[in-house]
Short mmCIF file of C-alpha atoms in Angstrom, two decimals:
data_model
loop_
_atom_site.label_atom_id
_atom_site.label_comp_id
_atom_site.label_asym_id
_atom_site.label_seq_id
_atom_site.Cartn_x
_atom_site.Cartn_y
_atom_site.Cartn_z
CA UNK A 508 -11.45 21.56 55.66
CA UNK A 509 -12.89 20.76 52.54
CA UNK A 510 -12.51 21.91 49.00
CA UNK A 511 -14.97 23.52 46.98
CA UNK A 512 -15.03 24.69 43.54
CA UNK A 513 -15.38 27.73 42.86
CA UNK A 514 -18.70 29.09 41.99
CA UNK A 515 -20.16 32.14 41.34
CA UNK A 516 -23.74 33.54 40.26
CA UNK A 517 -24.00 35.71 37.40
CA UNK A 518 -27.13 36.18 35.04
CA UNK A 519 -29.29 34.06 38.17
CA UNK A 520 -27.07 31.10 36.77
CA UNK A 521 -25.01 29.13 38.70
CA UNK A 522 -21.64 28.65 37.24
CA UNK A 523 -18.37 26.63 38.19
CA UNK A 524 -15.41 28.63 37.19
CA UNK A 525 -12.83 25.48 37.53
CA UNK A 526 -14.75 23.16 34.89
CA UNK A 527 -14.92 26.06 32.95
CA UNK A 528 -11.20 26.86 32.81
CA UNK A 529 -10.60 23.25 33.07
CA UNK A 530 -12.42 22.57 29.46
CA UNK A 531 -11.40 25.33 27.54
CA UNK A 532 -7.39 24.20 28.64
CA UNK A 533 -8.40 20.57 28.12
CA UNK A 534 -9.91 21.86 24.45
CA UNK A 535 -7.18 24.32 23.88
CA UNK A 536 -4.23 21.62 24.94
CA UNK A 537 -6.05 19.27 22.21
CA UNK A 538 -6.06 21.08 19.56
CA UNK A 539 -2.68 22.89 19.80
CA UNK A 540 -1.31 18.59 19.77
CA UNK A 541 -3.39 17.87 16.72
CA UNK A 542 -2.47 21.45 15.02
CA UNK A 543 0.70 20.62 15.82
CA UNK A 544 1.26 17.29 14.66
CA UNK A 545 -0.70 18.11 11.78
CA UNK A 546 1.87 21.01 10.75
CA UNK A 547 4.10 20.38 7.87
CA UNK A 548 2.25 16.87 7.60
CA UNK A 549 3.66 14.80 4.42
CA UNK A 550 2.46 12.09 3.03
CA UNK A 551 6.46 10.80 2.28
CA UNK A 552 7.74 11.82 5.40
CA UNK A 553 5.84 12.22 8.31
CA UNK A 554 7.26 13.99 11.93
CA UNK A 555 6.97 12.03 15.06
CA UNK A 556 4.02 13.86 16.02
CA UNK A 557 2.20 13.37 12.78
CA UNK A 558 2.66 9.73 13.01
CA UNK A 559 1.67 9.51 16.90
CA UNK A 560 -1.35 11.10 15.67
CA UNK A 561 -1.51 8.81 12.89
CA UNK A 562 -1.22 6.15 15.15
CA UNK A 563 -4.26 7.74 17.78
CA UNK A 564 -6.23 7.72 14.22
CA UNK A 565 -5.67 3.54 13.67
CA UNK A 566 -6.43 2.62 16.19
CA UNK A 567 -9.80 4.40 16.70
CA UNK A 568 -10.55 2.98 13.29
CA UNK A 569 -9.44 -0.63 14.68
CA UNK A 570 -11.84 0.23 17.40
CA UNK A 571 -14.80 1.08 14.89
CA UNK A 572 -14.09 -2.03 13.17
CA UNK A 573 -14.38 -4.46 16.30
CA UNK A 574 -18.28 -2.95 16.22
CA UNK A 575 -19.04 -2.63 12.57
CA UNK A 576 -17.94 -2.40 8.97
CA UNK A 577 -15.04 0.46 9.17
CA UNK A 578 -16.78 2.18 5.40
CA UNK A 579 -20.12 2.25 7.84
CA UNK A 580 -18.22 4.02 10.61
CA UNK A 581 -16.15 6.25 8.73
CA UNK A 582 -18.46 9.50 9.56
CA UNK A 583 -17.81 9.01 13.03
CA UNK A 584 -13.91 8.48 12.78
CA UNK A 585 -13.60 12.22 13.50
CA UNK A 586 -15.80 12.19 16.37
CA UNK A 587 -14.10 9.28 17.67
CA UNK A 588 -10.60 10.52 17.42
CA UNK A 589 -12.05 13.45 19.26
CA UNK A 590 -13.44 12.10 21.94
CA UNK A 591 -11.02 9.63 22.91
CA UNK A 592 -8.04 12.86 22.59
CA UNK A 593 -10.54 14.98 24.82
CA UNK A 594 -11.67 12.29 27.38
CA UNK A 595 -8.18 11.22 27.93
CA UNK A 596 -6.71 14.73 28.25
CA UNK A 597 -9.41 15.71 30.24
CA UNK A 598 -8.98 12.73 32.59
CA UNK A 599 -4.73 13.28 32.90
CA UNK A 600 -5.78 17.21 33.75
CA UNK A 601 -6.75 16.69 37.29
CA UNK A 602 -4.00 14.17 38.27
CA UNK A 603 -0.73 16.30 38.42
CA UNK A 604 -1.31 19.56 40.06
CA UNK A 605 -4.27 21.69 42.31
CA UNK A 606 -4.33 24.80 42.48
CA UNK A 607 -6.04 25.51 46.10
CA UNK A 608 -7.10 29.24 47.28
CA UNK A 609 -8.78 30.21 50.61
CA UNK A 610 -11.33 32.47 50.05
CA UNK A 611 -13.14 34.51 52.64
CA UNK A 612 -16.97 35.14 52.88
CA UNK A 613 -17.28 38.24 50.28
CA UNK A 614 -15.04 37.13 47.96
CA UNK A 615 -15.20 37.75 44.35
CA UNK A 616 -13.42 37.34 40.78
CA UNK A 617 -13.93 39.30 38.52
CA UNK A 618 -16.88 40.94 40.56
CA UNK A 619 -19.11 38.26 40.63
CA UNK A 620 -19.61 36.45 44.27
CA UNK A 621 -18.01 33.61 45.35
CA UNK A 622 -20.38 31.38 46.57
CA UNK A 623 -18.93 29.72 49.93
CA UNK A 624 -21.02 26.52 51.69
CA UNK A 625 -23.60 27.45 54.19
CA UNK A 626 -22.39 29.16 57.37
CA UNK A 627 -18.50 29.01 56.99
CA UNK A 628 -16.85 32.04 56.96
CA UNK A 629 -13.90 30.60 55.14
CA UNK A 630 -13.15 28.18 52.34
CA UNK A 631 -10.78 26.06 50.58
CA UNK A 632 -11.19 26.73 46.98
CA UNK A 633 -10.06 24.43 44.49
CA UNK A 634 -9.34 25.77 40.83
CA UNK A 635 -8.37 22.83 39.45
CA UNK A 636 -9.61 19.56 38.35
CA UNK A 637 -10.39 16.99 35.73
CA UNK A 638 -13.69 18.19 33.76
CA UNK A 639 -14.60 14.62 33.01
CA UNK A 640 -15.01 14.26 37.17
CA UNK A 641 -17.80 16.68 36.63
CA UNK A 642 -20.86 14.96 35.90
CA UNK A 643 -22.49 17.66 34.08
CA UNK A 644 -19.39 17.39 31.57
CA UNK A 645 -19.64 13.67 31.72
CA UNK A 646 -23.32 13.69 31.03
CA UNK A 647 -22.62 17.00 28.30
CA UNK A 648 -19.77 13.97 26.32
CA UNK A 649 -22.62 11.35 26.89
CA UNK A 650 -25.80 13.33 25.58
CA UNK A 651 -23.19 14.20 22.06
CA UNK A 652 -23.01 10.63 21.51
CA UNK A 653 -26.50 8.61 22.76
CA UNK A 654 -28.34 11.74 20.81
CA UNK A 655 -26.31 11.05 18.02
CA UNK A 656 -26.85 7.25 17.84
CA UNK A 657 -30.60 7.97 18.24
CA UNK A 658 -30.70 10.57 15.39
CA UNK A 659 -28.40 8.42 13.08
CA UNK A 660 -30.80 5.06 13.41
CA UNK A 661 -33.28 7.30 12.69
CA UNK A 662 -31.75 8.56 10.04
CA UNK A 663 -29.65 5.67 8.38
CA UNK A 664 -31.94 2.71 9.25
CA UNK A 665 -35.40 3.80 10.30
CA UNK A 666 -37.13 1.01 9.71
CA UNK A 667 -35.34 -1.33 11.86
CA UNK A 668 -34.27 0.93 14.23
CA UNK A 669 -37.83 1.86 15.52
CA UNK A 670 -38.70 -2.23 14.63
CA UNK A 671 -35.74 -3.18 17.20
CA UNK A 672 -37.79 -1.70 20.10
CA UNK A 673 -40.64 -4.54 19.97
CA UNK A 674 -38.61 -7.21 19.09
CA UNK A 675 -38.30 -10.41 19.53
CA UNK A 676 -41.79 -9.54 20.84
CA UNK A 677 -44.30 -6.73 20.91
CA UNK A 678 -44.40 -6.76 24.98
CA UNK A 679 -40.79 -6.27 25.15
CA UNK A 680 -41.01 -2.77 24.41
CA UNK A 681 -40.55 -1.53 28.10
CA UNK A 682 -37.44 -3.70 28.72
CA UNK A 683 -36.11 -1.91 25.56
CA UNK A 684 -37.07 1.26 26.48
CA UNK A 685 -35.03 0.54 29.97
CA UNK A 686 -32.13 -0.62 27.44
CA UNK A 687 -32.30 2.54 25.94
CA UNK A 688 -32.38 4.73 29.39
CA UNK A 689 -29.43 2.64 30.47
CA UNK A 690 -27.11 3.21 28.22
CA UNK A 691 -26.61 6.61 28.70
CA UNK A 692 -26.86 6.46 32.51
CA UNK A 693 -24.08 4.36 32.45
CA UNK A 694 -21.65 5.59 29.90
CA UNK A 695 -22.09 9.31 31.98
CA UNK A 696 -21.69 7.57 35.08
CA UNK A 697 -19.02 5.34 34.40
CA UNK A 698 -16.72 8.10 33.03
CA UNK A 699 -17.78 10.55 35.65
CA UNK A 700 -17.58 8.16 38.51
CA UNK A 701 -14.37 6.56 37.73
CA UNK A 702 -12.78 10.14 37.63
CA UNK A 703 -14.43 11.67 40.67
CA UNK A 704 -13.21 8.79 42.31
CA UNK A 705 -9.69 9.29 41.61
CA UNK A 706 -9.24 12.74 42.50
CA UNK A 707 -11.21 12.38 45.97
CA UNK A 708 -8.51 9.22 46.57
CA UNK A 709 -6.22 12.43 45.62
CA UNK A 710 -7.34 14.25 47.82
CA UNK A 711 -7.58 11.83 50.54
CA UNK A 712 -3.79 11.55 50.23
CA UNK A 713 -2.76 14.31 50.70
CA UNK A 714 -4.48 15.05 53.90
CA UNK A 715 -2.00 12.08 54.86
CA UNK A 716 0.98 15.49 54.36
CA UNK A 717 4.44 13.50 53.64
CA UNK A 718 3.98 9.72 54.79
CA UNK A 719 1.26 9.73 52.10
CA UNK A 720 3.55 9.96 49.07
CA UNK A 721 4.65 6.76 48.22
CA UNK A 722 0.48 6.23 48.24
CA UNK A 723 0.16 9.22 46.15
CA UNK A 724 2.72 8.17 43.09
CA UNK A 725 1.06 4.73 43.31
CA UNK A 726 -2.41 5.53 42.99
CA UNK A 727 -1.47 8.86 40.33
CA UNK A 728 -0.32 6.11 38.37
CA UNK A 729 -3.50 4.19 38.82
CA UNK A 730 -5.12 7.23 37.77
CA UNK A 731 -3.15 7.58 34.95
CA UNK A 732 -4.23 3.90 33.94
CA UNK A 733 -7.63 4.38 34.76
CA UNK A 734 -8.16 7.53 32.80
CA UNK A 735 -6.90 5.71 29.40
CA UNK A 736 -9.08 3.02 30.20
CA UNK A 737 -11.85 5.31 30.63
CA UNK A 738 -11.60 7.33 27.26
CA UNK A 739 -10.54 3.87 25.53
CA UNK A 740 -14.33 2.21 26.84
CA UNK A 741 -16.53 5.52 26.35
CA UNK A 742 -15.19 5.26 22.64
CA UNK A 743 -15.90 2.10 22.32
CA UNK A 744 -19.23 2.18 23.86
CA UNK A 745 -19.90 5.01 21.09
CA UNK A 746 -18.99 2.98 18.80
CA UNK A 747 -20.67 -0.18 19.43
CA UNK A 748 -23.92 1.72 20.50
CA UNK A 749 -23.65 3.32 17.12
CA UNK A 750 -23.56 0.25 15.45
CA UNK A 751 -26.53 -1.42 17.25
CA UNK A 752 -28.55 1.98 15.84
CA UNK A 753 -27.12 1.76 12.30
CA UNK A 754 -26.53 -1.62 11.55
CA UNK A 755 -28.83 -4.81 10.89
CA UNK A 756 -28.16 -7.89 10.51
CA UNK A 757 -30.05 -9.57 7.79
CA UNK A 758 -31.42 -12.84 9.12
CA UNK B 54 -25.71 15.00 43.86
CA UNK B 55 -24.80 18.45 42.89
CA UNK B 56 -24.89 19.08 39.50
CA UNK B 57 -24.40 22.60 37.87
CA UNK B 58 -26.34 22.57 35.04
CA UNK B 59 -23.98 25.34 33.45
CA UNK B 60 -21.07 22.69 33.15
CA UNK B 61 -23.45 20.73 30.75
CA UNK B 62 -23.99 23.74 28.12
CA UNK B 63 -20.29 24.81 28.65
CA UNK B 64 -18.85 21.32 27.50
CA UNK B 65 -21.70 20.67 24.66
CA UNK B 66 -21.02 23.85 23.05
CA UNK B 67 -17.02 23.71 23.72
CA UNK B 68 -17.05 20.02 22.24
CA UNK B 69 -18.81 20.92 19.54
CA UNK B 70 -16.41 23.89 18.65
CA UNK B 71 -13.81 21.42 19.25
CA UNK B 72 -15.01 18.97 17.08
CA UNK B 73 -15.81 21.36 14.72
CA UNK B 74 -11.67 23.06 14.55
CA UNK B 75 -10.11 19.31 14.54
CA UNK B 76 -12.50 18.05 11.44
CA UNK B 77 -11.47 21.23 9.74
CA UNK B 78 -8.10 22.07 10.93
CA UNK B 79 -6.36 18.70 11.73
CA UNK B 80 -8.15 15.02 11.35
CA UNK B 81 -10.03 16.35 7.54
CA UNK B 82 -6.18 16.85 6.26
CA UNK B 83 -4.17 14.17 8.42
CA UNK B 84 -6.94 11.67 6.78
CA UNK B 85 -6.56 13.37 3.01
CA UNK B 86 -2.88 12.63 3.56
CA UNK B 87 -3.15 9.36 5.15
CA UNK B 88 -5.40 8.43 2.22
CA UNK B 89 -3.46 9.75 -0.09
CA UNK B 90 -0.27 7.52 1.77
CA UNK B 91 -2.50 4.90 1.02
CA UNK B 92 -2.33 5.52 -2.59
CA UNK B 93 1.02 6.47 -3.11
CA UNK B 94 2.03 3.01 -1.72
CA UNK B 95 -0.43 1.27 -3.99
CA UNK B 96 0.98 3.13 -7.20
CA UNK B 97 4.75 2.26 -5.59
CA UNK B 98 3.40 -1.08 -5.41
CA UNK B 99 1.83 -1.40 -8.63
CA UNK B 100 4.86 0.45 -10.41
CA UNK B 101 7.25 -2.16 -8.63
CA UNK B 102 5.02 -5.08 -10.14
CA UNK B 103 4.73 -3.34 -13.42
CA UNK B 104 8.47 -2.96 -13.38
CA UNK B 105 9.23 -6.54 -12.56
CA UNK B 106 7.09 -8.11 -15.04
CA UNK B 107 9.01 -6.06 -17.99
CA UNK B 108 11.96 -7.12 -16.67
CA UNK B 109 11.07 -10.30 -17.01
CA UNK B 110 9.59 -10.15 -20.26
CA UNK B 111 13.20 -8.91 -21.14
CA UNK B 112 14.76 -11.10 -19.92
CA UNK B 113 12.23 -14.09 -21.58
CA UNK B 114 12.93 -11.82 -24.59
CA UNK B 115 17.07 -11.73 -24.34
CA UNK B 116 16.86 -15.16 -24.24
CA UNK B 117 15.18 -15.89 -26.73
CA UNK B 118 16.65 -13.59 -28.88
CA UNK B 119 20.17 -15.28 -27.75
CA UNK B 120 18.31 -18.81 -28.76
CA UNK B 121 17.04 -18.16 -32.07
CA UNK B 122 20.99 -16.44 -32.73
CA UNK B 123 22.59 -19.67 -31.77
CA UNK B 124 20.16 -21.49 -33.91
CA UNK B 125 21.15 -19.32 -36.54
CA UNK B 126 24.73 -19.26 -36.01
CA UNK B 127 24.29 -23.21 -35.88
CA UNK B 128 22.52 -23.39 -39.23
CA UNK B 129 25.17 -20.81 -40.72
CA UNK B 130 27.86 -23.05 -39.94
CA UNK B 131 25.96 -26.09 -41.04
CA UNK B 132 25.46 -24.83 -44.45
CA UNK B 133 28.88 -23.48 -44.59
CA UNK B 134 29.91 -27.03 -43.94
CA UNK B 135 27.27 -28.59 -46.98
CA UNK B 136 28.38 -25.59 -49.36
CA UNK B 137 32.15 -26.45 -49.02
CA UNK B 138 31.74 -30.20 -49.09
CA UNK B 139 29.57 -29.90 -52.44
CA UNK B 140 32.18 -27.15 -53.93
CA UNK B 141 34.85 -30.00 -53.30
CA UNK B 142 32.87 -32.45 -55.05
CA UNK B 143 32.24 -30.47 -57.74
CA UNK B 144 35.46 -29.19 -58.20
CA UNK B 145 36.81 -32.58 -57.97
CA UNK B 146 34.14 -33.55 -60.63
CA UNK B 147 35.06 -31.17 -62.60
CA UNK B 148 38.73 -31.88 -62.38
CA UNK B 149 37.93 -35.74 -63.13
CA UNK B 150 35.92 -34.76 -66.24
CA UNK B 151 38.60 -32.58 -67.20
CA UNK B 152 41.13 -34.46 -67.28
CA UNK B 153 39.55 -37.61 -68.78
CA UNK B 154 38.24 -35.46 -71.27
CA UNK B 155 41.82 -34.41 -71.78
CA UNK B 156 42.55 -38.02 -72.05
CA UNK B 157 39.67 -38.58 -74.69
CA UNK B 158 41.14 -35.95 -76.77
CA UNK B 159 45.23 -37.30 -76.46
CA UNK B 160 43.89 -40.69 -77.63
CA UNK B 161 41.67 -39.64 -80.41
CA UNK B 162 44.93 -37.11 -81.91
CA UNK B 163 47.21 -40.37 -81.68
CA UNK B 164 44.18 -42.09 -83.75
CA UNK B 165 43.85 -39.86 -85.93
CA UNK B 166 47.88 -38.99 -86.26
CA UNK B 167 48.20 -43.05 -86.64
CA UNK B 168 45.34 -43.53 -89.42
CA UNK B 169 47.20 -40.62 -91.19
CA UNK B 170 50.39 -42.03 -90.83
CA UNK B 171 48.80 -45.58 -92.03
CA UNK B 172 47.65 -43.67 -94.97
CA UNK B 173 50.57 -42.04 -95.78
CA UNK B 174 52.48 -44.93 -95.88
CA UNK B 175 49.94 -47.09 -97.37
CA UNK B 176 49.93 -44.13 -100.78
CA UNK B 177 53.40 -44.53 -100.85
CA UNK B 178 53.81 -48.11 -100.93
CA UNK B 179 50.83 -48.92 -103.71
CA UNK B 180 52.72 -45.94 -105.65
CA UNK B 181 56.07 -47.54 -104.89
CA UNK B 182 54.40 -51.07 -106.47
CA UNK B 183 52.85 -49.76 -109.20
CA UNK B 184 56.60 -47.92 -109.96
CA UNK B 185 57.96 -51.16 -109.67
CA UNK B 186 54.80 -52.90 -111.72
CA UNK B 187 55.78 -51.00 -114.42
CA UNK B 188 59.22 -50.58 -114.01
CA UNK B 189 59.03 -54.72 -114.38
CA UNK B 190 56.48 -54.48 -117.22
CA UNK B 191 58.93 -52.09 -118.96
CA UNK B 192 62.18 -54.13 -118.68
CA UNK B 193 59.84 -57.63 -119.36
CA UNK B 194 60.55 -56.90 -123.05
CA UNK B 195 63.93 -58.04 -123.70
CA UNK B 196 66.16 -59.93 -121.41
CA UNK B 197 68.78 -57.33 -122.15
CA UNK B 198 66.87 -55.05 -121.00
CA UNK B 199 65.58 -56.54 -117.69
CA UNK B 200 69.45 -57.50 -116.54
CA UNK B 201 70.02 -53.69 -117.33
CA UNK B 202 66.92 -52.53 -115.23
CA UNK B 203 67.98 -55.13 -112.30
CA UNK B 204 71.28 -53.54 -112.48
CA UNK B 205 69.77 -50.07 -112.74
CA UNK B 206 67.79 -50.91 -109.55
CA UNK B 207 70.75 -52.36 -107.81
CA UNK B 208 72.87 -49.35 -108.82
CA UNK B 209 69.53 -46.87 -107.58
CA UNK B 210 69.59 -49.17 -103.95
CA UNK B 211 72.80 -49.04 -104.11
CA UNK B 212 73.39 -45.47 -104.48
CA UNK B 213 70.53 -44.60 -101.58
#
């Protein structure tokens, strides 16, 4: 039988209550690590979380700085930081644990309807999962950072940044405009693909009950892998998409 | 592809919060303080310089201080030396003068005590001749008389 998620109407809106809870915990477990490593913070004497967070912080800025000047980047240290705490969070939430209910036709929380698949009477709901292996969330992260780039070439270097769409000649303009359509495509897809991915291999593996175990631990630690790599690259990506918006080389 | 367009809103707004609570509740003062980190270990740094150059300049100090006393002490002990060796010689002058002057002075008393003596004597002989001058002048009269003076003499010389 297969999972769902479970989904209810309310306000004629369709809503998915496991990426919901999923994001707030992901948000709420981020900030509690940062709040507390940040707690009793010295500048003499830092606590082991303070400097692993110290630590998260160089080497996002070593990761600005492979892209562009590190004084250029510093307004989007924060964001950086951010991200790559959420997107890796995120991407570790959906590897450990489900949490799997059957629900009936009829059934509700919190008296709104759970909506069940066409014509099955009975469901598998799954409550838990990694919010990044939702695309919507993957395409929510994506649309904060390729908006972002867009406004800040606007912004910070206008000139060439509308200039870089007809260049090296005027007729290029479409191919740039596909450029510009492709980048966000893939940084959403990438993250959201590489993520779905895992958990349906997950899932997969389980259906194999007990022999599947020594499969499971193996490819949880893939996951585990993965997941890094994927908040590591959509950084990076930011970052070096940033700096092909802000930055020009003078020639 | 199902996509629940909720999801999108959901995560924009909840990043955004996010975002918003780390920048002002844990990155803004984890940077101040890493910044400020930064700082302390350039004053550190700069104190530690600042310290090691004085020290040095002591130390160039010290020993030149303990150069310029040795050069002194030197030149103390060199004119020590020059002032004692001239005292000798002067004293020894001195002494040498002294004495010869001392000499000078013993010769020229003998001279003088001589030249008196010489003029003593000489006063008394020319009186003693002109006594005897006369005494022969006197007694040239008579023959009688001069045997009586010779014998008068002889008896005088005699009697002495």
């Amino acid at each position: 039988m297969e999972h769902i998620f479970p989904e209810v109407h309310w306000l004629g809106i369709r809503w998915d209550l496991a990426a919901i809870l999923t994001i707030l915990v992901t948000s709420i477990i981020v900030f509690v690590l940062a709040k507390v490593a940040v707690r009793g913070a010295s500048v003499t004497n830092p606590t082991k979380m303070q400097n692993f967070l110290e630590w998260v912080i160089e080497f996002v800025i070593n990761l600005i700085g492979t892209s562009m000047d590190v004084k250029k980047g510093r307004p989007y240290l924060i964001l950086g930081i951010s991200l790559i705490m959420y997107i890796f969070v995120a991407n570790m939430l959906g590897l450990p644990l489900g949490i799997v209910t059957e629900a009936h036709h009829g059934s509700t929380f919190l008296g709104m309807d759970l909506v069940l698949p066409d014509g099955e009477e009975e469901a598998h709901i799954s409550w838990w999962k990694s919010p990044t292996a939702d695309v919507a969330v993957a395409g929510a992260l994506m649309a904060i950072v390729i908006v972002l780039t867009h406004v800040e070439g606007l912004r910070r270097n206008r000139k060439h940044y509308l200039k870089h769409y007809f260049e090296p000649y005027i007729p290029f303009f479409p191919l740039n405009v596909i450029k510009e359509i492709s980048k966000p495509l893939s940084l959403s897809l990438r993250l959201y693909g590489n993520i779905f991915a895992g958990e349906v291999m997950i899932s997969v593996i389980m259906q194999l009950s007990w022999v599947g175990i020594p499969a499971l631990i193996v490819w949880q630690g893939f996951s585990m892998f993965i997941g890094a790599i994927q908040s590591f690259v959509f950084v990076m990506l930011t970052m070096v998409y940033m700096s092909q918006a802000i930055v020009h080389e003078d020639h | 592809m199902d996509i629940v367009w909720s999801n999108f809103f959901i995560q924009l707004i909840a990043f955004g919060i996010l975002y918003w609570l780390l920048s002002r509740y844990a990155f803004g003062p984890l940077l101040s303080i890493m910044e400020q980190r930064k700082q302390f270990v350039k004053e550190q740094l700069d104190n530690a310089e600042n310290s090691r150059k004085q020290a040095e300049q002591q130390f160039e100090e010290q020993k030149q201080t303990l150069q310029q006393a040795r050069k002194d002490a030197y030149e103390i002990i060199e004119q020590a030396k020059q002032t004692s060796s001239k005292q000798a010689d002067e004293i020894l002058q001195t002494a040498k003068s002294e004495a010869s002057r001392l000499k000078d002075d013993a010769v020229k008393d003998i001279e003088t005590e001589k030249n008196k003596a010489i003029a003593a004597l000489r006063g008394q002989v020319s009186g003693m001749s002109v006594m005897i001058a006369s005494k022969i002048i006197e007694k040239q009269i008579d023959d009688k008389s001069q045997e009586q003076l010779v014998n008068q003499y002889l008896n005088e010389v005699g009697s002495k």
